[in-house]
């Protein structure tokens, strides 16, 4: 299992707060695992997206740095939209990111639904203390009586119900006597509070719905605000980190725990006081060109704009993984993005550049021709038998000498990219054209002597050339008699026609064409929907690509070399690719499938500006 790198983690306000708490012994003696206890609390109602990665890295990272504990907690208090598939996907993604809940800094997996009984008992306690009541108002009536920013709300007519009556009703709600929406349990706080969250918020509602974990045991379910702090308390969470939209909920978070602690303490019939964690909010991670809200992601999947939650174009962690992103790049990016109190949007290219840096260091280089045309070396017999194969030594990774070299076969007939040849080439076209010379990467220098075209389509079918025997390995020939050194401007990649193996290549691009896919453009019609900004060219499948012969075997070996079993490569001059982890090579589908992870350079910065 990898760990989250943090040799010189930049400090941010949360890291500083935790450091100070640890130094002050706020939650225990130094060295004790209880000093920093964090959790990542996803609701299992969709796959995780890259924003969640930030929360995972932050929470796990803090526990790891302080020898503390980290929980993966499923916040499964809402039965309607939650599914087992999501639970499994979330576990896989959290582990892939390196936040091992079973490792040295892990405290395990929890389900909020396992605390339902405890949370319920506390609700009865609040009723008995006169701090909660069962209310018969409908949701609509409650909304009407909430008041406004300038006006206090109107107290519910049930606000002064006697505790005994409320307890009886709550028990009957729990027993299933009332239909959905007919009754709620509310906290008795302050209908005049300037903070709406404190105007007698709902704690329980009646929902007759099957729950993925508790089945049909419950038909009342706790609201997020009521349950969340209690879940934190039960687990001994010290630093409860959440995003800014919960800032206004913090007084309620504190109120609920204080309410339970009212009249508790030594000798109290209620027992000891319960643990009171500290909630702290930070700004959500936001990126250009992608959407993160689960509602939007659900829609993309449901309406088949993508192939599924793990479509390589999705902003989900599963999507990024399938596209070939490394967990390390995502962690580095999250760290680099920092933790602040201010909403800011980060340019997507920052993530891509961090990814490129990682892949550049680690991927083996291979040659793949995406749109092949034949290149024939006319004078191949000058070097010996015209049918011979020469093995050329090719460097596996110029960034890493220990990756060594491999042997690539070269023969009389090769395949090169259609784009690397042009009949009427402009002066600045540094690739092949009649009369021009280029270097075949790790091969020889070749000069174009002619070409053939298809009589019907006019397309070039064959490029003819001669090679210079003195340029083996792609090296420059010796200077001529006058001491002049011949030069080539371009290097192109190639594969041997007789040896090459077919592969499928999928070129992925951004799913949306605009920086803020969720923002309605000023001049957009009323009917505008975010799907209007989908990029129609976000995927291109190339069936006829040809790879150097050992690529299938290399892919097998690379699977073992990468910590997550995903084989990644750099295809020379083209980009970074991974073997699609979800496509099984079989007799009916014998080709390896490669997903483009990223282009070699940022091609979007310019395109986007041109519009
Ligand atoms: P969404 O609707 O975008 O999926 P959510 O907050 O409803 O987000 P949860 O499953 O409730 O999703 O979130 C789990 C945790 O992840 C929460 O602590 C939440 O604050 C955090 N989180 C969600 N989105 C982001 C984000 N963009 N950046 C950082 N943390 C996030
Ligand atoms: Mg949520």
Coordinates of C-alpha atoms and ligand atoms in Angstrom, one line a residue:
X1 CA 0.0 0.0 0.0
X2 CA 1.3 3.4 -0.9
X3 CA 1.3 6.2 1.6
X4 CA 0.4 9.7 1.1
X5 CA 3.7 11.6 0.5
X6 CA 4.2 14.5 2.8
X7 CA 7.9 15.2 3.1
X8 CA 7.3 19.0 3.2
X9 CA 3.6 19.4 3.3
X10 CA 2.8 23.1 3.0
X11 CA 1.1 24.3 6.1
X12 CA -2.3 25.7 5.9
X13 CA -4.7 27.0 8.5
X14 CA -6.1 23.5 9.4
X15 CA -2.6 21.9 9.6
X16 CA -1.6 24.8 11.9
X17 CA -4.7 24.4 14.1
X18 CA -4.1 20.6 14.4
X19 CA -0.4 21.2 15.2
X20 CA -1.4 23.7 18.0
X21 CA -4.0 21.3 19.4
X22 CA -1.4 18.5 19.5
X23 CA 1.2 20.7 21.1
X24 CA -1.3 21.8 23.7
X25 CA -2.4 18.2 24.4
X26 CA -6.0 19.2 23.7
X27 CA -7.1 15.6 22.9
X28 CA -4.6 13.5 24.7
X29 CA -1.0 13.1 25.6
X30 CA 1.6 13.4 22.8
X31 CA 2.1 10.1 21.0
X32 CA -1.4 8.9 21.8
X33 CA -3.4 8.0 18.7
X34 CA -6.4 9.8 20.1
X35 CA -4.7 13.2 19.6
X36 CA -5.8 13.4 15.9
X37 CA -8.8 11.4 14.8
X38 CA -10.4 12.3 11.4
X39 CA -12.9 10.8 9.1
X40 CA -14.0 11.0 5.5
X41 CA -17.8 10.8 5.6
X42 CA -19.2 10.2 2.1
X43 CA -22.9 9.7 1.5
X44 CA -23.1 6.5 -0.7
X45 CA -25.3 8.1 -3.3
X46 CA -22.9 8.2 -6.2
X47 CA -19.2 7.7 -7.0
X48 CA -16.6 9.9 -5.5
X49 CA -15.2 12.8 -7.6
X50 CA -11.9 14.6 -7.5
X51 CA -13.3 17.1 -4.9
X52 CA -13.7 14.2 -2.6
X53 CA -10.1 13.3 -3.2
X54 CA -9.1 16.6 -1.5
X55 CA -11.1 15.8 1.6
X56 CA -9.7 12.3 1.7
X57 CA -6.1 13.5 1.4
X58 CA -6.6 16.2 4.0
X59 CA -8.2 13.9 6.5
X60 CA -6.0 10.9 6.0
X61 CA -2.9 13.1 5.7
X62 CA -3.5 14.7 9.1
X63 CA -4.0 11.4 10.9
X64 CA -0.9 10.0 9.2
X65 CA 1.3 13.0 10.1
X66 CA 0.4 12.8 13.7
X67 CA 0.2 9.1 14.2
X68 CA -3.5 9.4 14.7
X69 CA -6.5 7.5 13.3
X70 CA -8.7 7.8 10.2
X71 CA -12.2 6.4 9.7
X72 CA -14.0 5.8 6.4
X73 CA -17.5 6.5 7.5
X74 CA -20.5 6.0 5.2
X75 CA -23.0 8.7 6.0
X76 CA -25.9 6.5 5.1
X77 CA -28.7 8.2 7.0
X78 CA -30.8 8.8 3.9
X79 CA -32.3 5.6 2.6
X80 CA -33.7 6.9 -0.7
X81 CA -30.7 7.3 -2.9
X82 CA -28.1 5.0 -1.3
X83 CA -26.9 1.8 -2.9
X84 CA -24.5 -1.0 -2.3
X85 CA -22.7 -0.4 -5.6
X86 CA -21.7 3.0 -4.4
X87 CA -20.4 1.7 -1.1
X88 CA -18.1 -0.7 -3.0
X89 CA -17.0 1.9 -5.5
X90 CA -16.2 4.4 -2.7
X91 CA -14.1 1.8 -0.8
X92 CA -12.1 1.0 -4.0
X93 CA -11.4 4.7 -4.7
X94 CA -10.4 5.6 -1.1
X95 CA -8.0 2.7 -1.0
X96 CA -6.6 3.5 -4.4
X97 CA -5.8 7.0 -3.2
X98 CA -3.8 5.5 -0.4
X99 CA -6.1 6.3 2.6
X100 CA -5.9 2.8 4.0
X101 CA -8.5 2.6 6.7
X102 CA -7.1 -0.7 7.8
X103 CA -3.5 0.3 7.8
X104 CA -1.4 1.7 10.7
X105 CA -3.3 5.0 10.6
X106 CA -6.7 3.5 9.9
X107 CA -9.5 3.1 12.4
X108 CA -11.7 1.0 10.1
X109 CA -15.0 1.4 8.2
X110 CA -18.1 2.6 9.9
X111 CA -21.7 3.1 8.8
X112 CA -23.7 5.9 10.3
X113 CA -26.7 3.6 10.2
X114 CA -25.0 1.4 12.8
X115 CA -25.4 4.3 15.2
X116 CA -29.2 4.7 14.6
X117 CA -30.2 3.2 18.0
X118 CA -27.7 5.3 20.0
X119 CA -28.8 8.4 18.1
X120 CA -32.4 7.6 18.8
X121 CA -31.8 7.2 22.5
X122 CA -30.2 10.6 22.6
X123 CA -33.3 12.0 20.9
X124 CA -35.6 10.7 23.6
X125 CA -33.1 12.2 26.1
X126 CA -33.5 15.6 24.5
X127 CA -37.3 15.3 24.7
X128 CA -37.2 14.5 28.3
X129 CA -34.9 17.5 28.9
X130 CA -37.5 19.6 27.2
X131 CA -35.2 20.3 24.3
X132 CA -37.1 18.6 21.5
X133 CA -40.8 17.9 20.6
X134 CA -42.8 16.0 18.1
X135 CA -44.5 18.4 15.6
X136 CA -47.5 17.7 13.4
X137 CA -47.0 20.5 10.9
X138 CA -46.5 19.5 7.3
X139 CA -43.3 20.4 5.5
X140 CA -45.1 23.2 3.7
X141 CA -46.6 24.6 6.9
X142 CA -43.2 24.6 8.5
X143 CA -41.7 26.5 5.6
X144 CA -44.4 29.1 5.8
X145 CA -43.9 29.6 9.5
X146 CA -40.1 29.8 9.3
X147 CA -40.1 33.6 9.0
X148 CA -37.6 35.6 6.9
X149 CA -34.2 37.3 7.2
X150 CA -36.0 40.2 8.9
X151 CA -38.8 38.5 10.6
X152 CA -38.8 35.9 13.3
X153 CA -40.5 32.6 12.6
X154 CA -43.8 31.5 14.2
X155 CA -43.5 28.9 16.9
X156 CA -45.2 25.6 16.1
X157 CA -48.5 25.0 17.9
X158 CA -46.9 21.7 19.1
X159 CA -43.8 23.4 20.6
X160 CA -45.0 23.1 24.1
X161 CA -46.2 19.5 23.9
X162 CA -45.4 17.7 27.1
X163 CA -42.3 15.5 27.0
X164 CA -44.3 12.4 27.8
X165 CA -46.6 13.0 24.9
X166 CA -43.7 13.6 22.5
X167 CA -42.0 10.5 23.6
X168 CA -45.1 8.5 23.1
X169 CA -45.5 9.9 19.6
X170 CA -41.9 9.5 18.7
X171 CA -42.1 5.8 19.7
X172 CA -45.2 5.4 17.5
X173 CA -43.5 7.2 14.6
X174 CA -40.7 4.6 15.0
X175 CA -43.2 1.8 15.2
X176 CA -44.6 2.7 11.8
X177 CA -47.9 4.1 12.9
X178 CA -47.7 7.3 10.8
X179 CA -47.3 7.9 7.1
X180 CA -44.4 9.7 5.5
X181 CA -44.2 13.4 6.2
X182 CA -47.0 13.4 8.8
X183 CA -44.8 14.1 11.8
X184 CA -41.3 15.2 12.7
X185 CA -39.2 15.5 15.7
X186 CA -37.8 19.0 16.1
X187 CA -35.2 20.6 18.3
X188 CA -36.6 23.4 20.5
X189 CA -34.0 26.1 20.0
X190 CA -35.0 29.6 18.9
X191 CA -37.6 30.6 16.3
X192 CA -36.2 34.1 16.2
X193 CA -32.6 33.2 15.6
X194 CA -30.9 35.1 12.8
X195 CA -29.5 31.7 11.8
X196 CA -32.3 29.8 10.1
X197 CA -30.6 26.5 11.0
X198 CA -31.5 27.2 14.6
X199 CA -35.2 27.8 14.1
X200 CA -36.4 24.6 15.5
X201 CA -34.7 22.3 13.0
X202 CA -36.1 18.9 12.2
X203 CA -34.2 16.0 13.8
X204 CA -36.3 13.0 12.5
X205 CA -38.7 12.5 9.7
X206 CA -40.9 9.5 8.8
X207 CA -39.7 7.7 5.7
X208 CA -41.0 4.2 4.9
X209 CA -38.1 3.1 2.8
X210 CA -35.8 0.1 2.6
X211 CA -32.3 0.9 3.8
X212 CA -29.2 -0.7 2.2
X213 CA -27.8 -1.6 5.6
X214 CA -30.6 -1.7 8.2
X215 CA -33.3 -3.1 5.8
X216 CA -36.8 -2.3 7.1
X217 CA -35.8 -2.0 10.7
X218 CA -36.3 1.8 10.7
X219 CA -39.0 4.0 9.3
X220 CA -37.8 7.2 10.9
X221 CA -34.4 8.6 9.7
X222 CA -32.3 11.3 11.3
X223 CA -31.5 14.5 9.5
X224 CA -27.9 15.2 8.6
X225 CA -27.4 18.0 11.1
X226 CA -28.8 15.9 14.0
X227 CA -26.8 12.8 13.2
X228 CA -23.5 14.1 11.9
X229 CA -22.0 15.5 15.1
X230 CA -23.1 12.5 17.1
X231 CA -21.4 10.2 14.6
X232 CA -18.3 12.3 15.1
X233 CA -18.7 12.1 18.8
X234 CA -19.2 8.3 18.9
X235 CA -16.0 7.8 16.9
X236 CA -13.9 10.2 19.0
X237 CA -13.3 12.4 16.0
X238 CA -11.1 15.4 17.1
X239 CA -11.2 17.5 14.0
X240 CA -14.4 17.3 12.0
X241 CA -13.5 18.8 8.7
X242 CA -16.1 19.8 6.2
X243 CA -16.7 22.2 3.4
X244 CA -17.8 25.9 3.7
X245 CA -21.5 25.4 3.1
X246 CA -21.6 23.9 6.6
X247 CA -20.2 26.9 8.3
X248 CA -23.7 28.1 9.2
X249 CA -24.5 24.7 10.6
X250 CA -21.7 24.7 13.1
X251 CA -23.8 26.4 15.8
X252 CA -26.3 23.6 15.4
X253 CA -23.6 21.0 15.4
X254 CA -22.4 22.4 18.8
X255 CA -26.0 22.9 20.1
X256 CA -26.9 19.3 19.7
X257 CA -23.8 18.0 21.5
X258 CA -24.2 20.6 24.2
X259 CA -27.9 19.7 24.5
X260 CA -27.0 16.0 25.1
X261 CA -24.3 17.1 27.6
X262 CA -26.8 19.3 29.5
X263 CA -27.2 17.9 33.0
X264 CA -24.7 15.1 32.3
X265 CA -21.6 14.6 34.3
X266 CA -20.6 12.7 37.4
X267 CA -23.5 11.2 39.2
X268 CA -26.0 12.3 36.6
X269 CA -28.8 9.8 35.7
X270 CA -27.9 10.6 32.0
X271 CA -24.3 9.5 32.4
X272 CA -21.0 11.2 31.5
X273 CA -20.7 14.0 29.1
X274 CA -20.1 12.9 25.5
X275 CA -17.1 13.8 23.4
X276 CA -17.4 17.2 21.6
X277 CA -15.3 17.4 18.4
X278 CA -14.3 20.6 16.7
X279 CA -15.9 21.3 13.3
X280 CA -13.8 23.4 10.9
X281 CA -14.7 24.3 7.4
X282 CA -12.6 24.8 4.3
X283 CA -13.3 25.7 0.7
X284 CA -14.3 23.1 -1.8
X285 CA -12.0 22.1 -4.5
X286 CA -13.2 23.4 -7.9
X287 CA -11.7 22.9 -11.3
X288 CA -12.3 24.4 -14.7
X289 CA -13.9 22.3 -17.4
X290 CA -15.4 19.7 -15.1
X291 CA -18.5 19.3 -13.0
X292 CA -18.5 17.8 -9.5
X293 CA -22.0 18.0 -8.1
X294 CA -23.3 14.5 -7.7
X295 CA -26.7 15.5 -9.1
X296 CA -25.0 16.5 -12.4
X297 CA -22.9 13.3 -12.5
X298 CA -25.9 11.1 -11.9
X299 CA -27.6 12.9 -14.8
X300 CA -24.6 12.3 -17.1
X301 CA -24.7 8.6 -16.3
X302 CA -28.4 8.2 -16.3
X303 CA -28.9 9.9 -19.7
X304 CA -26.0 8.0 -21.2
X305 CA -23.9 11.1 -22.1
X306 CA -21.0 8.9 -20.8
X307 CA -20.6 5.1 -20.6
X308 CA -20.8 5.0 -16.8
X309 CA -19.5 6.4 -13.6
X310 CA -16.0 5.3 -14.5
X311 CA -16.1 6.7 -18.0
X312 CA -12.5 8.0 -18.6
X313 CA -14.0 11.5 -19.2
X314 CA -15.8 11.7 -15.9
X315 CA -14.5 13.8 -13.0
X316 CA -14.9 10.8 -10.8
X317 CA -11.9 9.2 -9.1
X318 CA -12.9 6.0 -10.9
X319 CA -12.9 7.9 -14.2
X320 CA -9.5 9.4 -13.6
X321 CA -8.1 6.0 -12.7
X322 CA -9.5 4.4 -15.8
X323 CA -8.1 7.2 -17.9
X324 CA -4.7 6.4 -16.5
X325 CA -4.2 9.2 -13.9
X326 CA -2.0 8.1 -11.0
X327 CA -3.1 8.3 -7.4
X328 CA 0.2 10.0 -6.8
X329 CA -0.6 12.8 -9.2
X330 CA -4.0 13.4 -7.7
X331 CA -2.5 13.5 -4.2
X332 CA 0.2 15.9 -5.2
X333 CA -2.4 18.0 -6.9
X334 CA -4.6 18.1 -3.8
X335 CA -1.6 19.1 -1.7
X336 CA -0.6 21.7 -4.2
X337 CA -4.1 23.2 -4.2
X338 CA -3.8 23.9 -0.5
X339 CA -6.6 24.4 2.0
X340 CA -8.2 27.8 2.4
X341 CA -11.4 29.5 3.4
X342 CA -12.0 31.1 0.0
X343 CA -13.7 29.6 -3.0
X344 CA -11.4 29.6 -6.0
X345 CA -11.3 27.6 -9.2
X346 CA -8.2 25.9 -10.2
X347 CA -7.3 25.6 -13.9
X348 CA -7.6 22.0 -15.1
X349 CA -4.2 22.2 -16.8
X350 CA -2.6 22.4 -13.4
X351 CA -3.8 18.9 -12.6
X352 CA -2.7 17.7 -16.1
X353 CA 0.7 19.2 -15.7
X354 CA 1.3 17.5 -12.3
X355 CA 0.1 14.3 -14.0
X356 CA 2.5 14.8 -16.9
X357 CA 5.4 15.3 -14.5
X358 CA 4.7 12.0 -12.8
X359 CA 4.1 10.0 -16.0
X360 CA 7.2 11.6 -17.6
X361 CA 9.4 10.2 -14.8
X362 CA 7.8 6.8 -14.7
X363 CA 6.4 5.6 -18.1
X364 CA 8.3 3.5 -20.5
X365 CA 8.4 4.9 -24.1
X366 CA 7.0 2.9 -26.9
X367 CA 6.3 3.5 -30.6
X368 CA 2.7 3.3 -31.9
X369 CA 1.6 4.5 -35.2
X370 CA -2.0 5.8 -35.0
X371 CA -2.8 6.3 -38.7
X372 CA -0.3 4.2 -40.6
X373 CA 0.9 4.5 -44.2
X374 CA 3.6 2.3 -45.6
X375 CA 7.2 3.5 -46.0
X376 CA 9.5 1.4 -48.2
X377 CA 13.3 1.7 -48.0
X378 CA 14.2 1.1 -51.6
X379 CA 17.9 0.5 -51.1
X380 CA 17.6 -1.8 -48.1
X381 CA 19.6 -4.4 -50.0
X382 CA 22.6 -2.1 -49.9
X383 CA 23.1 -3.2 -46.3
X384 CA 22.8 -7.0 -46.9
X385 CA 19.9 -9.4 -47.6
X386 CA 16.8 -7.4 -48.6
X387 CA 14.6 -9.5 -46.3
X388 CA 16.7 -9.1 -43.2
X389 CA 15.5 -7.7 -39.9
X390 CA 17.8 -5.4 -38.0
X391 CA 17.3 -5.0 -34.3
X392 CA 17.6 -1.4 -33.1
X393 CA 18.3 -0.5 -29.5
X394 CA 15.6 1.9 -28.2
X395 CA 15.8 3.7 -24.9
X396 CA 12.9 2.8 -22.6
X397 CA 12.9 6.0 -20.6
X398 CA 15.3 8.9 -21.1
X399 CA 14.3 10.2 -17.6
X400 CA 15.4 6.9 -15.9
X401 CA 18.6 5.2 -17.1
X402 CA 17.8 2.1 -15.0
X403 CA 14.8 1.4 -17.3
X404 CA 17.4 0.3 -19.9
X405 CA 16.8 -0.3 -23.6
X406 CA 14.9 -2.7 -25.8
X407 CA 15.3 -4.1 -29.3
X408 CA 12.9 -3.0 -31.9
X409 CA 12.9 -4.8 -35.3
X410 CA 13.4 -2.7 -38.5
X411 CA 12.9 -4.0 -42.0
X412 CA 12.5 -2.8 -45.5
X413 CA 8.8 -2.0 -45.1
X414 CA 7.8 0.2 -42.2
X415 CA 4.7 2.0 -41.1
X416 CA 4.7 5.7 -40.3
X417 CA 2.1 8.3 -39.4
X418 CA 0.1 9.5 -42.3
X419 CA 0.6 13.0 -40.9
X420 CA 4.3 12.7 -41.0
X421 CA 4.3 12.8 -44.8
X422 CA 3.2 15.7 -47.0
X423 CA 3.4 16.0 -50.8
X424 CA 3.5 19.8 -51.1
X425 CA 5.1 20.6 -47.8
X426 CA 5.7 24.1 -46.6
X427 CA 9.3 25.1 -45.7
X428 CA 8.7 24.7 -42.0
X429 CA 7.3 21.1 -42.3
X430 CA 10.2 19.2 -40.7
X431 CA 8.9 15.8 -41.5
X432 CA 8.9 13.7 -44.7
X433 CA 8.2 15.2 -48.1
X434 CA 9.6 14.4 -51.5
X435 CA 13.4 15.1 -51.5
X436 CA 13.5 15.7 -47.7
X437 CA 15.4 13.8 -45.1
X438 CA 14.3 12.8 -41.6
X439 CA 15.5 10.6 -38.8
X440 CA 13.6 7.4 -38.0
X441 CA 13.7 7.3 -34.2
X442 CA 16.4 4.8 -33.1
X443 CA 16.6 3.8 -36.8
X444 CA 18.3 5.5 -39.7
X445 CA 18.1 8.7 -41.6
X446 CA 15.9 8.3 -44.7
X447 CA 15.3 10.6 -47.7
X448 CA 12.0 10.5 -49.6
X449 CA 12.4 9.6 -53.2
X450 CA 8.8 9.2 -54.2
X451 CA 5.3 8.1 -53.3
X452 CA 2.2 6.4 -54.6
X453 CA -1.4 7.4 -54.4
X454 CA -4.7 5.6 -54.6
X455 CA -6.1 6.2 -58.1
X456 CA -9.6 6.7 -56.8
X457 CA -9.2 8.6 -53.5
X458 CA -5.9 10.3 -54.3
X459 CA -4.7 9.4 -50.8
X460 CA -1.0 8.5 -50.4
X461 CA -0.6 4.8 -50.0
X462 CA 3.2 4.3 -50.0
X463 CA 6.1 6.5 -49.3
X464 CA 9.4 5.5 -50.9
X465 CA 12.8 6.5 -49.6
X466 CA 16.4 5.5 -49.4
X467 CA 18.4 5.2 -46.2
X468 CA 21.9 6.2 -45.3
X469 CA 23.8 3.2 -43.9
X470 CA 26.0 5.5 -41.9
X471 CA 23.2 6.7 -39.7
X472 CA 22.4 3.5 -37.8
X473 CA 20.7 4.2 -34.5
X474 CA 19.5 7.5 -35.8
X475 CA 23.0 9.0 -35.4
X476 CA 24.4 11.7 -37.6
X477 CA 26.6 10.6 -40.5
X478 CA 30.3 11.6 -40.4
X479 CA 31.0 15.1 -41.9
X480 CA 31.6 15.2 -45.7
X481 CA 34.9 15.8 -47.3
X482 CA 34.6 19.6 -46.7
X483 CA 34.0 19.0 -43.1
X484 CA 30.3 19.9 -43.4
X485 CA 27.9 18.2 -41.1
X486 CA 24.6 17.1 -42.6
X487 CA 21.6 17.8 -40.4
X488 CA 18.0 16.7 -40.1
X489 CA 15.3 18.8 -38.5
X490 CA 12.8 16.1 -37.7
X491 CA 12.5 12.7 -36.1
X492 CA 9.6 10.5 -36.7
X493 CA 8.4 7.3 -35.1
X494 CA 7.7 4.0 -37.0
X495 CA 7.0 0.3 -36.6
X496 CA 8.0 -2.6 -38.8
X497 CA 5.1 -3.5 -41.0
X498 CA 5.7 -7.3 -40.7
X499 CA 6.1 -7.2 -36.9
X500 CA 3.6 -4.6 -35.8
X501 CA 0.6 -5.6 -33.8
X502 CA -2.8 -3.9 -34.1
X503 CA -4.1 -2.0 -31.0
X504 CA -7.2 0.1 -30.4
X505 CA -6.5 3.6 -29.2
X506 CA -9.1 5.8 -27.6
X507 CA -8.4 9.5 -27.6
X508 CA -10.2 11.2 -24.8
X509 CA -10.6 14.9 -24.5
X510 CA -12.4 17.2 -22.1
X511 CA -16.1 16.4 -21.6
X512 CA -17.1 20.1 -21.7
X513 CA -16.0 22.8 -23.9
X514 CA -16.4 25.7 -21.4
X515 CA -14.6 26.5 -18.3
X516 CA -17.7 26.6 -16.1
X517 CA -20.0 23.9 -17.5
X518 CA -22.6 24.7 -14.8
X519 CA -22.9 28.4 -15.6
X520 CA -25.6 29.4 -18.0
X521 CA -24.0 31.7 -20.7
X522 CA -25.4 35.3 -20.8
X523 CA -26.9 34.9 -24.3
X524 CA -28.1 31.4 -23.8
X525 CA -31.8 30.6 -24.5
X526 CA -34.2 29.9 -21.6
X527 CA -34.0 26.2 -22.5
X528 CA -30.3 26.1 -21.8
X529 CA -29.1 23.0 -19.9
X530 CA -25.5 22.2 -18.8
X531 CA -25.4 19.3 -21.3
X532 CA -25.5 21.9 -24.1
X533 CA -21.8 22.5 -23.4
X534 CA -20.8 18.8 -23.8
X535 CA -17.8 18.5 -26.1
X536 CA -19.0 16.6 -29.2
X537 CA -15.4 15.5 -29.8
X538 CA -14.5 14.2 -26.4
X539 CA -13.8 10.7 -27.6
X540 CA -12.3 9.3 -30.8
X541 CA -11.7 5.6 -31.3
X542 CA -8.9 4.6 -33.6
X543 CA -9.1 1.0 -34.7
X544 CA -6.2 0.8 -37.1
X545 CA -3.3 1.8 -34.9
X546 CA -0.2 -0.4 -35.0
X547 CA 2.3 -0.9 -32.2
X548 CA 5.8 -2.2 -31.9
X549 CA 5.6 -6.0 -31.5
X550 CA 6.4 -6.5 -27.8
X551 CA 3.8 -4.0 -26.5
X552 CA 1.3 -6.7 -25.4
X553 CA 4.0 -8.4 -23.4
X554 CA 5.2 -5.1 -22.1
X555 CA 1.7 -4.3 -21.0
X556 CA 1.6 -7.5 -19.0
X557 CA 4.9 -6.7 -17.3
X558 CA 3.9 -3.1 -16.7
X559 CA 0.8 -4.3 -14.8
X560 CA 3.1 -5.6 -12.1
X561 CA 5.3 -2.5 -12.2
X562 CA 2.5 -0.1 -11.3
X563 CA 1.2 -0.1 -7.8
X564 CA -2.4 -0.2 -9.0
X565 CA -1.9 -2.8 -11.7
X566 CA -2.7 -0.4 -14.5
X567 CA -0.1 -0.4 -17.4
X568 CA 0.9 3.0 -18.4
X569 CA 3.2 4.2 -21.3
X570 CA 4.3 7.1 -23.2
X571 CA 3.7 6.6 -26.9
X572 CA 6.5 8.6 -28.5
X573 CA 5.4 11.9 -29.9
X574 CA 1.7 11.2 -29.2
X575 CA 0.9 11.2 -25.5
X576 CA 0.5 9.2 -22.3
X577 CA -1.7 6.1 -22.5
X578 CA -2.8 3.3 -20.3
X579 CA -4.2 -0.1 -21.0
X580 CA -7.9 0.2 -20.4
X581 CA -8.3 -1.8 -17.2
X582 CA -11.9 -2.7 -18.0
X583 CA -11.5 -4.2 -21.5
X584 CA -10.5 -7.9 -21.4
X585 CA -8.5 -9.1 -24.3
X586 CA -10.2 -12.2 -25.7
X587 CA -10.5 -14.3 -28.9
X588 CA -13.4 -12.1 -30.0
X589 CA -11.6 -8.9 -28.9
X590 CA -7.9 -9.7 -29.5
X591 CA -6.7 -6.1 -29.5
X592 CA -5.3 -4.3 -26.5
X593 CA -7.3 -1.1 -25.8
X594 CA -5.4 2.0 -24.8
X595 CA -6.9 5.1 -23.3
X596 CA -5.2 8.4 -23.8
X597 CA -4.4 9.8 -20.4
X598 CA -3.0 13.1 -21.6
X599 CA -1.4 14.7 -24.5
X600 CA 2.4 15.4 -24.2
X601 CA 1.8 19.1 -24.0
X602 CA -1.1 21.3 -23.0
X603 CA -3.0 21.8 -26.2
X604 CA -6.0 23.3 -24.6
X605 CA -4.7 26.6 -23.3
X606 CA -4.4 27.9 -26.8
X607 CA -7.5 26.3 -28.3
X608 CA -9.7 27.6 -25.5
X609 CA -8.5 31.1 -25.9
X610 CA -9.2 31.1 -29.6
X611 CA -12.7 29.8 -28.7
Ligands
LIG1 P1 -21.3 16.4 -4.0 O1 -22.8 16.7 -4.0 O2 -20.5 17.4 -4.9 O3 -21.0 15.0 -4.4 P2 -21.3 16.2 -1.2 O4 -20.7 17.1 -0.2 O5 -22.8 16.1 -1.2 O6 -20.7 16.6 -2.6 P3 -20.6 13.9 0.4 O7 -20.6 12.5 0.0 O8 -21.6 14.4 1.3 O9 -20.8 14.7 -1.0 O10 -19.2 14.4 0.8 C1 -18.3 13.7 1.6 C2 -17.2 14.7 2.0 O11 -16.5 15.2 0.9 C3 -17.8 15.9 2.8 O12 -17.0 16.1 4.0 C4 -17.7 17.0 1.9 O13 -17.5 18.2 2.5 C5 -16.4 16.6 1.1 N1 -16.4 17.3 -0.3 C6 -17.4 17.2 -1.2 N2 -17.1 17.9 -2.3 C7 -15.9 18.5 -2.1 C8 -15.0 19.3 -2.8 N3 -15.4 19.7 -4.0 N4 -13.9 19.7 -2.2 C9 -13.5 19.2 -1.0 N5 -14.3 18.4 -0.3 C10 -15.5 18.0 -0.8
LIG2 MG1 -24.0 15.5 0.4

